Amino acid sequence: PHLPVLYSLARWVHAPQYGIPDPLSHPPRCMEIGVRQGPSTLALLLAMREMNGLLVSIDIDPVETAVANSLIAAADLMPWWRFSLAHSDSFELPDTHAELDFLWIDGEHHHPQPSLDFARYAPHVRANGIIAMHDYYLEPWRMNEHEDGVRRCIEELVRPSGQYEWCVLPWSYGLTILRKLW
């Protein structure tokens, strides 16, 4: 259920009401942490194709991402995708001076990894840019102090900072959407 929302967020991240230049003169630049077999990647890449943007994705699993790679190649979406087989702790953005418009964090969910990913990459998101995170809520059988990394990131980093407005959509284990205020 979160895929149409991801597509829409990436597609409209340059909505004119925020004073952003014409999307065609400033294509969106997005980053994804956690590709797996690629359903979220496909949704984001469809938006990038429409806006002539770029999606930079990272994941550490070569088997899962091989499936994604073949799906993306078959969908002819490779021109809008830069993939790196890397851990988010060691990955460097290709152009560290360019700001991100959209950041999708859906990698490792054990605490503290979502907080580490957020702290490392959220500073690259421009003012009024969007950050989305998956799995704020957990199934009852997964509730423990290590698995609730996304919720802890929001409660310990995002909420106290005052730098974001945010909401959690209640389906698909909680899709958290943040807009960076400054």
PDB file of N, CA and C in Angstrom, residues 2-48:
ATOM      1  N   HIS A   2       2.091   1.201   0.378  1.00  0.00           N
ATOM      2  CA  HIS A   2       2.891   2.419   0.434  1.00  0.00           C
ATOM      3  C   HIS A   2       3.517   2.807  -0.910  1.00  0.00           C
ATOM      4  N   LEU A   3       3.481   1.932  -1.890  1.00  0.00           N
ATOM      5  CA  LEU A   3       4.142   2.224  -3.165  1.00  0.00           C
ATOM      6  C   LEU A   3       3.530   3.408  -3.915  1.00  0.00           C
ATOM      7  N   PRO A   4       2.200   3.530  -4.022  1.00  0.00           N
ATOM      8  CA  PRO A   4       1.652   4.727  -4.679  1.00  0.00           C
ATOM      9  C   PRO A   4       2.009   6.018  -3.939  1.00  0.00           C
ATOM     10  N   VAL A   5       2.112   5.935  -2.622  1.00  0.00           N
ATOM     11  CA  VAL A   5       2.488   7.125  -1.854  1.00  0.00           C
ATOM     12  C   VAL A   5       3.936   7.497  -2.148  1.00  0.00           C
ATOM     13  N   LEU A   6       4.833   6.508  -2.174  1.00  0.00           N
ATOM     14  CA  LEU A   6       6.241   6.792  -2.498  1.00  0.00           C
ATOM     15  C   LEU A   6       6.363   7.404  -3.888  1.00  0.00           C
ATOM     16  N   TYR A   7       5.672   6.805  -4.848  1.00  0.00           N
ATOM     17  CA  TYR A   7       5.687   7.344  -6.209  1.00  0.00           C
ATOM     18  C   TYR A   7       5.249   8.810  -6.200  1.00  0.00           C
ATOM     19  N   SER A   8       4.137   9.099  -5.529  1.00  0.00           N
ATOM     20  CA  SER A   8       3.608  10.469  -5.508  1.00  0.00           C
ATOM     21  C   SER A   8       4.549  11.434  -4.814  1.00  0.00           C
ATOM     22  N   LEU A   9       5.131  11.012  -3.709  1.00  0.00           N
ATOM     23  CA  LEU A   9       6.067  11.890  -3.002  1.00  0.00           C
ATOM     24  C   LEU A   9       7.270  12.235  -3.880  1.00  0.00           C
ATOM     25  N   ALA A  10       7.833  11.215  -4.534  1.00  0.00           N
ATOM     26  CA  ALA A  10       8.986  11.460  -5.401  1.00  0.00           C
ATOM     27  C   ALA A  10       8.598  12.255  -6.640  1.00  0.00           C
ATOM     28  N   ARG A  11       7.430  11.980  -7.175  1.00  0.00           N
ATOM     29  CA  ARG A  11       6.972  12.661  -8.398  1.00  0.00           C
ATOM     30  C   ARG A  11       6.682  14.138  -8.157  1.00  0.00           C
ATOM     31  N   TRP A  12       6.125  14.460  -6.987  1.00  0.00           N
ATOM     32  CA  TRP A  12       5.694  15.822  -6.710  1.00  0.00           C
ATOM     33  C   TRP A  12       6.571  16.534  -5.686  1.00  0.00           C
ATOM     34  N   VAL A  13       7.773  16.044  -5.466  1.00  0.00           N
ATOM     35  CA  VAL A  13       8.641  16.651  -4.452  1.00  0.00           C
ATOM     36  C   VAL A  13       8.996  18.104  -4.799  1.00  0.00           C
ATOM     37  N   HIS A  14       8.816  18.495  -6.057  1.00  0.00           N
ATOM     38  CA  HIS A  14       9.070  19.872  -6.490  1.00  0.00           C
ATOM     39  C   HIS A  14       7.777  20.645  -6.709  1.00  0.00           C
ATOM     40  N   ALA A  15       6.770  20.347  -5.938  1.00  0.00           N
ATOM     41  CA  ALA A  15       5.496  21.056  -6.101  1.00  0.00           C
ATOM     42  C   ALA A  15       5.744  22.567  -6.041  1.00  0.00           C
ATOM     43  N   PRO A  16       5.191  23.331  -6.971  1.00  0.00           N
ATOM     44  CA  PRO A  16       5.519  24.756  -7.077  1.00  0.00           C
ATOM     45  C   PRO A  16       5.158  25.593  -5.857  1.00  0.00           C
ATOM     46  N   GLN A  17       4.239  25.140  -5.016  1.00  0.00           N
ATOM     47  CA  GLN A  17       3.869  25.968  -3.873  1.00  0.00           C
ATOM     48  C   GLN A  17       5.015  26.160  -2.893  1.00  0.00           C
ATOM     49  N   TYR A  18       6.081  25.394  -3.014  1.00  0.00           N
ATOM     50  CA  TYR A  18       7.221  25.560  -2.110  1.00  0.00           C
ATOM     51  C   TYR A  18       8.308  26.446  -2.700  1.00  0.00           C
ATOM     52  N   GLY A  19       8.030  27.066  -3.820  1.00  0.00           N
ATOM     53  CA  GLY A  19       8.987  28.001  -4.399  1.00  0.00           C
ATOM     54  C   GLY A  19      10.169  27.330  -5.072  1.00  0.00           C
ATOM     55  N   ILE A  20      10.026  26.071  -5.429  1.00  0.00           N
ATOM     56  CA  ILE A  20      11.097  25.339  -6.093  1.00  0.00           C
ATOM     57  C   ILE A  20      11.068  25.683  -7.580  1.00  0.00           C
ATOM     58  N   PRO A  21      12.246  25.751  -8.228  1.00  0.00           N
ATOM     59  CA  PRO A  21      12.255  26.025  -9.664  1.00  0.00           C
ATOM     60  C   PRO A  21      11.468  24.978 -10.448  1.00  0.00           C
ATOM     61  N   ASP A  22      11.162  25.297 -11.676  1.00  0.00           N
ATOM     62  CA  ASP A  22      10.470  24.380 -12.576  1.00  0.00           C
ATOM     63  C   ASP A  22      11.141  23.008 -12.518  1.00  0.00           C
ATOM     64  N   PRO A  23      10.352  21.939 -12.253  1.00  0.00           N
ATOM     65  CA  PRO A  23      10.942  20.608 -12.122  1.00  0.00           C
ATOM     66  C   PRO A  23      11.756  20.174 -13.330  1.00  0.00           C
ATOM     67  N   LEU A  24      11.408  20.652 -14.504  1.00  0.00           N
ATOM     68  CA  LEU A  24      12.160  20.254 -15.684  1.00  0.00           C
ATOM     69  C   LEU A  24      13.533  20.911 -15.716  1.00  0.00           C
ATOM     70  N   SER A  25      13.702  22.060 -15.069  1.00  0.00           N
ATOM     71  CA  SER A  25      15.009  22.692 -15.015  1.00  0.00           C
ATOM     72  C   SER A  25      15.808  22.220 -13.807  1.00  0.00           C
ATOM     73  N   HIS A  26      15.147  21.583 -12.857  1.00  0.00           N
ATOM     74  CA  HIS A  26      15.799  21.072 -11.658  1.00  0.00           C
ATOM     75  C   HIS A  26      15.220  19.693 -11.349  1.00  0.00           C
ATOM     76  N   PRO A  27      15.667  18.651 -12.078  1.00  0.00           N
ATOM     77  CA  PRO A  27      15.109  17.317 -11.860  1.00  0.00           C
ATOM     78  C   PRO A  27      15.360  16.841 -10.427  1.00  0.00           C
ATOM     79  N   PRO A  28      14.446  16.072  -9.871  1.00  0.00           N
ATOM     80  CA  PRO A  28      14.611  15.611  -8.495  1.00  0.00           C
ATOM     81  C   PRO A  28      15.789  14.660  -8.335  1.00  0.00           C
ATOM     82  N   ARG A  29      16.405  14.755  -7.197  1.00  0.00           N
ATOM     83  CA  ARG A  29      17.504  13.867  -6.824  1.00  0.00           C
ATOM     84  C   ARG A  29      17.062  13.125  -5.572  1.00  0.00           C
ATOM     85  N   CYS A  30      16.990  11.805  -5.676  1.00  0.00           N
ATOM     86  CA  CYS A  30      16.452  10.986  -4.592  1.00  0.00           C
ATOM     87  C   CYS A  30      17.466   9.928  -4.176  1.00  0.00           C
ATOM     88  N   MET A  31      17.327   9.487  -2.937  1.00  0.00           N
ATOM     89  CA  MET A  31      18.168   8.411  -2.416  1.00  0.00           C
ATOM     90  C   MET A  31      17.298   7.394  -1.713  1.00  0.00           C
ATOM     91  N   GLU A  32      17.665   6.130  -1.879  1.00  0.00           N
ATOM     92  CA  GLU A  32      16.953   5.020  -1.268  1.00  0.00           C
ATOM     93  C   GLU A  32      17.954   4.145  -0.516  1.00  0.00           C
ATOM     94  N   ILE A  33      17.652   3.875   0.744  1.00  0.00           N
ATOM     95  CA  ILE A  33      18.446   2.938   1.534  1.00  0.00           C
ATOM     96  C   ILE A  33      17.585   1.698   1.734  1.00  0.00           C
ATOM     97  N   GLY A  34      18.002   0.594   1.133  1.00  0.00           N
ATOM     98  CA  GLY A  34      17.248  -0.655   1.232  1.00  0.00           C
ATOM     99  C   GLY A  34      16.464  -0.946  -0.028  1.00  0.00           C
ATOM    100  N   VAL A  35      17.035  -1.714  -0.933  1.00  0.00           N
ATOM    101  CA  VAL A  35      16.401  -2.038  -2.212  1.00  0.00           C
ATOM    102  C   VAL A  35      15.640  -3.356  -2.131  1.00  0.00           C
ATOM    103  N   ARG A  36      16.244  -4.342  -1.534  1.00  0.00           N
ATOM    104  CA  ARG A  36      15.721  -5.706  -1.508  1.00  0.00           C
ATOM    105  C   ARG A  36      15.394  -6.161  -2.929  1.00  0.00           C
ATOM    106  N   GLN A  37      14.193  -6.657  -3.180  1.00  0.00           N
ATOM    107  CA  GLN A  37      13.862  -7.134  -4.527  1.00  0.00           C
ATOM    108  C   GLN A  37      13.299  -6.037  -5.421  1.00  0.00           C
ATOM    109  N   GLY A  38      13.175  -4.829  -4.942  1.00  0.00           N
ATOM    110  CA  GLY A  38      12.920  -3.699  -5.795  1.00  0.00           C
ATOM    111  C   GLY A  38      11.533  -3.114  -5.956  1.00  0.00           C
ATOM    112  N   PRO A  39      10.503  -3.504  -5.195  1.00  0.00           N
ATOM    113  CA  PRO A  39       9.204  -2.863  -5.440  1.00  0.00           C
ATOM    114  C   PRO A  39       9.216  -1.363  -5.161  1.00  0.00           C
ATOM    115  N   SER A  40       9.824  -0.933  -4.084  1.00  0.00           N
ATOM    116  CA  SER A  40       9.899   0.506  -3.797  1.00  0.00           C
ATOM    117  C   SER A  40      10.773   1.204  -4.829  1.00  0.00           C
ATOM    118  N   THR A  41      11.835   0.544  -5.222  1.00  0.00           N
ATOM    119  CA  THR A  41      12.742   1.105  -6.224  1.00  0.00           C
ATOM    120  C   THR A  41      11.998   1.359  -7.529  1.00  0.00           C
ATOM    121  N   LEU A  42      11.179   0.393  -7.957  1.00  0.00           N
ATOM    122  CA  LEU A  42      10.406   0.569  -9.191  1.00  0.00           C
ATOM    123  C   LEU A  42       9.457   1.763  -9.083  1.00  0.00           C
ATOM    124  N   ALA A  43       8.785   1.904  -7.945  1.00  0.00           N
ATOM    125  CA  ALA A  43       7.864   3.033  -7.768  1.00  0.00           C
ATOM    126  C   ALA A  43       8.620   4.356  -7.850  1.00  0.00           C
ATOM    127  N   LEU A  44       9.761   4.436  -7.194  1.00  0.00           N
ATOM    128  CA  LEU A  44      10.551   5.667  -7.228  1.00  0.00           C
ATOM    129  C   LEU A  44      11.113   5.934  -8.624  1.00  0.00           C
ATOM    130  N   LEU A  45      11.536   4.882  -9.301  1.00  0.00           N
ATOM    131  CA  LEU A  45      12.100   5.066 -10.644  1.00  0.00           C
ATOM    132  C   LEU A  45      11.047   5.489 -11.666  1.00  0.00           C
ATOM    133  N   LEU A  46       9.832   5.042 -11.512  1.00  0.00           N
ATOM    134  CA  LEU A  46       8.775   5.520 -12.412  1.00  0.00           C
ATOM    135  C   LEU A  46       8.615   7.035 -12.278  1.00  0.00           C
ATOM    136  N   ALA A  47       8.685   7.532 -11.056  1.00  0.00           N
ATOM    137  CA  ALA A  47       8.615   8.982 -10.841  1.00  0.00           C
ATOM    138  C   ALA A  47       9.843   9.672 -11.427  1.00  0.00           C
ATOM    139  N   MET A  48      11.014   9.067 -11.262  1.00  0.00           N
ATOM    140  CA  MET A  48      12.238   9.674 -11.792  1.00  0.00           C
ATOM    141  C   MET A  48      12.211   9.726 -13.315  1.00  0.00           C
TER     142      MET A  48
END
